[in-house]
Tab-separated table of C-alpha atoms and ligand atoms in Angstrom:
chain	number	residue	atom	x	y	z
I	1	MET	CA	0.000	0.000	0.000
I	2	THR	CA	1.307	3.437	-0.871
I	3	ASN	CA	2.051	5.577	2.124
I	4	ILE	CA	3.097	9.193	1.699
I	5	VAL	CA	3.865	11.614	4.507
I	6	LEU	CA	4.183	15.337	3.883
I	7	GLN	CA	5.400	17.885	6.414
I	8	LEU	CA	3.308	20.940	5.621
I	9	PRO	CA	3.102	24.521	6.915
I	10	GLU	CA	-0.020	25.572	8.795
I	11	GLN	CA	-1.546	27.521	5.889
I	12	VAL	CA	-1.384	24.422	3.669
I	13	ILE	CA	-2.702	22.175	6.462
I	14	GLU	CA	-5.750	24.409	6.643
I	15	LYS	CA	-6.251	23.972	2.912
I	16	VAL	CA	-5.961	20.193	3.288
I	17	ILE	CA	-8.605	20.157	6.019
I	18	ALA	CA	-10.949	22.424	4.049
I	19	HIS	CA	-10.441	20.294	0.930
I	20	TYR	CA	-11.454	17.041	2.630
I	21	ASN	CA	-13.942	18.451	5.121
I	22	ASP	CA	-16.934	16.776	3.475
I	23	LYS	CA	-15.145	13.405	3.667
I	24	LYS	CA	-14.287	13.842	7.321
I	25	VAL	CA	-14.253	10.807	9.635
I	26	ASN	CA	-13.825	10.617	13.383
I	27	ARG	CA	-10.561	9.097	14.480
I	28	ASN	CA	-9.355	9.516	18.008
I	29	GLY	CA	-5.681	8.639	17.980
I	30	ALA	CA	-2.770	10.276	19.716
I	31	GLY	CA	-1.812	13.520	17.990
I	32	ILE	CA	-4.486	13.278	15.300
I	33	ARG	CA	-5.997	16.604	14.353
I	34	PHE	CA	-8.165	15.601	11.413
I	35	ALA	CA	-8.956	12.522	9.364
I	36	ALA	CA	-10.839	11.900	6.123
I	37	LYS	CA	-11.565	8.903	3.985
I	38	LEU	CA	-11.998	8.702	0.203
I	39	THR	CA	-12.895	5.484	-1.597
I	40	ASP	CA	-9.214	4.720	-2.260
I	41	THR	CA	-7.270	6.965	0.132
I	42	SER	CA	-7.176	7.780	3.830
I	43	ILE	CA	-5.903	11.188	4.865
I	44	THR	CA	-4.666	11.856	8.375
I	45	VAL	CA	-3.514	15.252	9.631
I	46	TYR	CA	-1.341	15.251	12.748
I	47	ASN	CA	-0.783	18.030	15.258
I	48	SER	CA	2.891	17.877	14.318
I	49	GLY	CA	2.112	19.279	10.870
I	50	LYS	CA	2.563	15.937	9.147
I	51	VAL	CA	-0.121	14.758	6.749
I	52	MET	CA	-0.326	11.100	5.817
I	53	PHE	CA	-1.921	9.819	2.603
I	54	GLN	CA	-2.545	6.085	2.556
I	55	GLY	CA	-3.934	3.877	-0.176
I	56	ALA	CA	-4.073	3.442	-3.927
I	57	GLY	CA	-4.801	7.137	-4.554
I	58	ALA	CA	-2.154	8.447	-2.142
I	59	GLU	CA	0.177	9.894	-4.773
I	60	ARG	CA	-2.637	11.589	-6.662
I	61	GLU	CA	-3.970	13.225	-3.517
I	62	ALA	CA	-0.583	14.136	-2.021
I	63	ARG	CA	0.534	15.768	-5.259
I	64	GLN	CA	-2.114	18.465	-4.815
I	65	PHE	CA	-0.385	19.675	-1.685
I	66	GLY	CA	3.197	18.494	-1.968
I	67	VAL	CA	4.162	20.063	-5.257
I	68	ALA	CA	1.690	22.711	-6.367
I	69	THR	CA	2.115	25.039	-3.406
I	70	SER	CA	5.374	26.910	-3.312
I	71	THR	CA	5.363	27.007	0.494
I	72	ALA	CA	5.171	23.224	0.564
I	73	LYS	CA	7.960	22.781	-1.974
I	74	LYS	CA	10.570	21.878	0.586
I	75	SER	CA	8.518	19.100	2.115
I	76	ALA	CA	9.863	15.734	1.129
I	77	ILE	CA	7.577	12.976	-0.065
I	78	VAL	CA	8.610	10.142	2.205
I	79	LYS	CA	8.023	6.741	0.744
I	80	GLY	CA	11.536	5.387	0.590
I	81	ASP	CA	13.774	3.589	3.047
I	82	GLN	CA	14.967	4.663	6.465
I	83	LEU	CA	18.334	6.243	5.790
I	84	PRO	CA	21.445	6.303	7.978
I	85	LYS	CA	21.948	9.761	9.516
I	86	ASN	CA	25.516	10.074	8.242
I	87	LEU	CA	24.623	8.945	4.715
I	88	ALA	CA	26.083	12.041	3.022
I	89	SER	CA	29.569	11.273	4.342
I	90	LEU	CA	29.689	7.548	3.496
I	91	SER	CA	31.153	5.656	0.520
I	92	ILE	CA	28.226	5.206	-1.862
I	93	ILE	CA	27.405	3.996	-5.357
I	94	GLY	CA	24.597	6.251	-6.538
I	95	SER	CA	22.432	5.740	-9.620
I	96	ASP	CA	20.041	7.873	-11.626
I	97	GLU	CA	18.455	7.997	-15.079
I	98	THR	CA	17.353	10.563	-17.620
I	99	GLY	CA	15.407	10.764	-20.871
I	100	THR	CA	12.314	8.994	-19.583
I	101	GLY	CA	10.035	11.955	-20.312
I	102	ASP	CA	11.609	12.901	-23.646
I	103	TYR	CA	9.900	11.733	-26.835
I	104	PHE	CA	13.106	11.876	-28.855
I	105	GLY	CA	16.229	10.104	-27.722
I	106	PRO	CA	17.270	7.311	-25.402
I	107	ILE	CA	16.938	6.529	-21.735
I	108	THR	CA	20.338	6.758	-20.099
I	109	VAL	CA	21.272	5.412	-16.680
I	110	ALA	CA	24.481	6.019	-14.780
I	111	ALA	CA	25.903	4.617	-11.568
I	112	VAL	CA	28.890	6.286	-9.908
I	113	TYR	CA	31.016	5.238	-6.954
I	114	VAL	CA	32.064	8.109	-4.732
I	115	PRO	CA	34.101	6.838	-1.786
I	116	ALA	CA	34.169	8.942	1.373
I	117	ASN	CA	37.610	10.353	0.597
I	118	LYS	CA	36.439	11.721	-2.776
I	119	ILE	CA	33.229	13.399	-1.644
I	120	GLU	CA	34.923	16.757	-1.214
I	121	LEU	CA	36.628	16.547	-4.591
I	122	ILE	CA	33.342	15.773	-6.338
I	123	GLN	CA	31.651	18.635	-4.532
I	124	THR	CA	34.482	20.955	-5.567
I	125	LEU	CA	33.788	20.085	-9.216
I	126	GLY	CA	30.442	21.843	-8.765
I	127	VAL	CA	28.275	18.742	-8.680
I	128	LYS	CA	24.677	19.341	-7.673
I	129	ASP	CA	21.232	18.342	-8.891
I	130	SER	CA	21.486	18.202	-12.696
I	131	LYS	CA	18.013	19.717	-13.009
I	132	GLN	CA	19.499	22.958	-11.641
I	133	MET	CA	22.396	22.957	-14.100
I	134	ASN	CA	22.524	24.064	-17.715
I	135	ASP	CA	23.695	21.767	-20.499
I	136	THR	CA	27.050	23.499	-21.038
I	137	ILE	CA	28.069	23.044	-17.418
I	138	ILE	CA	26.794	19.456	-17.401
I	139	ARG	CA	28.979	18.585	-20.385
I	140	ARG	CA	32.076	19.960	-18.655
I	141	ILE	CA	31.492	18.550	-15.179
I	142	ALA	CA	30.472	15.097	-16.456
I	143	LYS	CA	33.915	14.637	-17.997
I	144	ASP	CA	35.579	15.642	-14.726
I	145	ILE	CA	33.462	13.128	-12.767
I	146	MET	CA	34.160	10.329	-15.236
I	147	ALA	CA	37.882	11.009	-14.939
I	148	SER	CA	37.713	10.918	-11.121
I	149	CYS	CA	35.378	8.069	-10.146
I	150	PRO	CA	34.482	4.519	-11.226
I	151	TYR	CA	31.191	4.612	-13.092
I	152	SER	CA	28.949	2.719	-15.492
I	153	LEU	CA	26.865	4.366	-18.146
I	154	LEU	CA	24.102	2.596	-20.073
I	155	THR	CA	22.172	3.938	-23.032
I	156	LEU	CA	18.896	2.347	-24.094
I	157	ARG	CA	18.447	3.537	-27.668
I	158	ASN	CA	15.009	4.029	-29.184
I	159	GLU	CA	15.063	0.952	-31.380
I	160	LYS	CA	15.639	-1.353	-28.418
I	161	TYR	CA	13.301	0.682	-26.211
I	162	ASN	CA	10.454	0.332	-28.717
I	163	GLU	CA	11.137	-3.365	-29.096
I	164	LEU	CA	10.945	-3.931	-25.327
I	165	GLN	CA	7.909	-1.686	-25.046
I	166	ALA	CA	6.101	-3.698	-27.732
I	167	LYS	CA	6.908	-6.857	-25.762
I	168	GLY	CA	5.045	-5.379	-22.804
I	169	TYR	CA	7.913	-3.982	-20.753
I	170	SER	CA	6.882	-0.895	-18.827
I	171	GLN	CA	9.241	2.032	-18.577
I	172	GLY	CA	9.600	1.206	-14.890
I	173	LYS	CA	10.812	-2.286	-15.714
I	174	MET	CA	13.306	-0.974	-18.256
I	175	LYS	CA	14.632	1.535	-15.745
I	176	ALA	CA	14.935	-1.100	-13.028
I	177	MET	CA	16.905	-3.390	-15.346
I	178	LEU	CA	19.248	-0.570	-16.367
I	179	HIS	CA	19.862	0.599	-12.777
I	180	ASN	CA	20.491	-2.970	-11.647
I	181	GLN	CA	22.952	-3.575	-14.500
I	182	ALA	CA	24.820	-0.287	-14.017
I	183	LEU	CA	25.149	-0.927	-10.275
I	184	HIS	CA	26.408	-4.434	-10.921
I	185	ASN	CA	28.987	-3.084	-13.376
I	186	VAL	CA	30.350	-0.617	-10.826
I	187	LEU	CA	30.437	-3.232	-8.056
I	188	THR	CA	32.482	-5.449	-10.367
I	189	LYS	CA	34.817	-2.559	-11.244
I	190	ILE	CA	35.617	-1.630	-7.659
I	191	ALA	CA	35.805	-5.177	-6.196
I	192	PRO	CA	37.153	-6.251	-3.767
I	193	GLU	CA	36.371	-2.794	-2.396
I	194	GLU	CA	32.727	-2.450	-1.353
I	195	PRO	CA	30.592	0.624	-0.833
I	196	ASP	CA	28.913	1.323	2.506
I	197	TYR	CA	25.621	1.557	0.624
I	198	ILE	CA	24.071	1.701	-2.802
I	199	LEU	CA	21.628	4.570	-3.259
I	200	ILE	CA	19.078	4.586	-6.083
I	201	ASP	CA	17.155	7.706	-6.970
I	202	GLN	CA	13.794	6.128	-6.376
I	203	PHE	CA	11.218	5.734	-9.144
I	204	ALA	CA	9.269	2.790	-7.696
I	205	GLU	CA	8.462	1.278	-4.335
I	206	ARG	CA	10.988	-1.319	-3.183
I	207	GLY	CA	8.627	-4.257	-3.784
I	208	VAL	CA	7.764	-3.020	-7.264
I	209	TYR	CA	11.441	-2.419	-8.087
I	210	TYR	CA	12.469	-5.959	-7.186
I	211	ASN	CA	9.434	-7.429	-8.863
I	212	TYR	CA	10.621	-5.809	-12.118
I	213	LEU	CA	13.920	-7.636	-11.592
I	214	LYS	CA	12.550	-11.054	-10.713
I	215	ASN	CA	14.027	-12.659	-13.859
I	216	SER	CA	17.411	-10.910	-13.692
I	217	LYS	CA	20.488	-13.110	-13.759
I	218	VAL	CA	22.427	-10.775	-11.513
I	219	LEU	CA	20.563	-9.012	-8.774
I	220	VAL	CA	22.071	-6.150	-6.797
I	221	GLN	CA	20.317	-6.348	-3.475
I	222	ASN	CA	22.865	-5.957	-0.698
I	223	ARG	CA	22.805	-2.639	1.152
I	224	VAL	CA	20.552	-1.049	-1.460
I	225	LEU	CA	18.690	2.070	-0.359
I	226	LEU	CA	15.872	3.643	-2.351
I	227	ALA	CA	15.053	7.288	-1.807
I	228	THR	CA	13.360	10.028	-3.799
I	229	LYS	CA	15.341	13.206	-4.455
I	230	ALA	CA	18.432	11.144	-3.683
I	231	GLU	CA	20.668	13.606	-5.563
I	232	SER	CA	20.323	15.852	-2.532
I	233	LEU	CA	21.172	13.002	-0.116
I	234	HIS	CA	24.541	11.929	-1.506
I	235	VAL	CA	26.807	13.483	-4.097
I	236	SER	CA	27.168	10.125	-5.910
I	237	VAL	CA	23.544	10.297	-7.090
I	238	ALA	CA	23.975	13.910	-8.207
I	239	ALA	CA	27.107	12.798	-10.081
I	240	ALA	CA	25.173	9.918	-11.656
I	241	SER	CA	22.401	12.264	-12.764
I	242	ILE	CA	24.989	14.506	-14.451
I	243	ILE	CA	26.646	11.635	-16.309
I	244	ALA	CA	23.270	10.254	-17.400
I	245	ARG	CA	22.249	13.689	-18.622
I	246	TYR	CA	25.574	14.113	-20.419
I	247	ALA	CA	25.084	10.813	-22.263
I	248	PHE	CA	21.571	11.867	-23.225
I	249	LEU	CA	22.879	15.158	-24.643
I	250	ILE	CA	25.582	13.350	-26.640
I	251	GLU	CA	22.985	11.031	-28.179
I	252	MET	CA	20.695	13.940	-28.989
I	253	ASP	CA	23.657	15.711	-30.644
I	254	LYS	CA	24.302	12.705	-32.865
I	255	MET	CA	20.649	12.368	-33.808
I	256	SER	CA	20.301	16.102	-34.444
I	257	LYS	CA	23.296	16.007	-36.776
I	258	GLN	CA	21.613	13.258	-38.716
I	259	PHE	CA	18.614	15.507	-39.378
I	260	GLY	CA	20.368	18.808	-39.758
I	261	TYR	CA	18.328	20.461	-37.047
I	262	THR	CA	18.265	20.275	-33.278
I	263	LEU	CA	15.814	17.716	-31.973
I	264	GLN	CA	13.435	19.107	-29.417
I	265	LYS	CA	13.666	17.815	-25.836
I	266	GLY	CA	10.633	16.972	-23.705
I	267	ALA	CA	7.245	15.871	-24.981
I	268	GLY	CA	5.358	19.084	-25.646
I	269	ALA	CA	3.662	20.696	-28.650
I	270	LYS	CA	6.979	21.624	-30.287
I	271	VAL	CA	7.891	17.958	-30.238
I	272	ASP	CA	4.618	17.101	-32.030
I	273	GLU	CA	5.414	19.639	-34.743
I	274	MET	CA	8.959	18.378	-35.177
I	275	ALA	CA	7.761	14.781	-35.326
I	276	ALA	CA	5.213	15.731	-38.012
I	277	LYS	CA	8.018	17.375	-39.976
I	278	ILE	CA	10.099	14.215	-39.753
I	279	LEU	CA	7.126	12.132	-40.918
I	280	GLN	CA	7.001	14.405	-43.950
I	281	SER	CA	10.735	14.459	-44.678
I	282	HIS	CA	11.879	10.969	-43.638
I	283	GLY	CA	8.798	8.796	-43.095
I	284	GLU	CA	7.425	6.712	-40.289
I	285	ASP	CA	10.248	4.177	-39.880
I	286	THR	CA	12.799	6.901	-39.294
I	287	LEU	CA	10.605	8.643	-36.757
I	288	ARG	CA	10.078	5.373	-34.934
I	289	ASN	CA	13.826	4.810	-34.699
I	290	ILE	CA	14.489	8.109	-32.944
I	291	SER	CA	11.460	8.272	-30.659
I	292	LYS	CA	9.645	6.575	-27.825
I	293	TRP	CA	6.971	5.473	-30.225
I	294	HIS	CA	4.213	4.692	-27.709
I	295	PHE	CA	4.145	8.285	-26.391
I	296	ALA	CA	0.999	10.257	-27.245
I	297	ASN	CA	3.198	12.536	-29.381
I	298	THR	CA	3.163	9.943	-32.179
I	299	GLY	CA	-0.592	10.143	-32.649
I	300	LYS	CA	-0.564	13.917	-32.434
I	301	ALA	CA	2.249	14.105	-34.990
I	302	GLN	CA	0.385	11.798	-37.373
I	303	ALA	CA	-2.707	13.998	-37.109
I	304	LEU	CA	-0.644	17.142	-37.674
I	305	TYR	CA	1.074	15.564	-40.648
I	306	LYS	CA	-2.234	14.659	-42.279
I	307	LYS	CA	-3.584	18.148	-41.716
I	308	LYS	CA	-0.474	20.057	-42.794
I	309	TYR	CA	1.244	18.081	-45.472
I	310	ARG	CA	-1.390	15.960	-47.153
I	311	HIS	CA	-4.383	17.350	-48.969
E	401	LIG	MN1	15.940	10.346	-10.941
């Protein structure tokens, strides 16, 4: 069962209570200020300012208060593992992926080993959350990280991605397999040295993650921690996110060269237009080979193409 706890400021708590007031239930537990029950989610507000969402709809409900409000931005969505207090200063292999939300281009996953005695060095390189860094800086810093630390970098190109997707693999399963493989590669590289922990930037609950891997020949399971926003918990995950992003950019460069214009990132309306253009200039097979074909963008591009280019 999904269980999400948000620490929210009073003004947001009041909004939560007002929002669920007509679904209010009476629950007399220690420290409980308010409780409500939807068909698929229970909401409990504590005097401490914590709000717990429990059940199948937990993420959907929590999202309304955990992300949308700027005052609540800092509150972490807690659904991962209990973490050691000194995690940031330990020797860790971190892993992260990128490209999952981009219509064009691959999924890339990186795992990086940052031992305790290199944490400072990696921080000095300017490593932080790759989402806060521009592409130019990412390209430079990624090379510095790769020269300093053992790492593994995997690229799942569109052709293979589409093949797996057609076989029924979810994106979650593909990601799990790539993380597991990259982590295994780094463990092999650094053996007999071992990290204190392995830290995965979490994209699935632990049970779901290992269920994706149930048929894997090698399974990295020892001392594995899963946590969301892990790039802020240990520099190894931030480093991994930078290398993954770097690999994604390199692939996009190659593909853009092939077409003579820069392929659009993301999955928005500009992507639809570009995909329609490629349908016109290169045809469907080419578009399939550079895209995540099952995304809604494909259908939108086909409609645009019919409207614009065929009469
Ligand atoms: Mn991530």
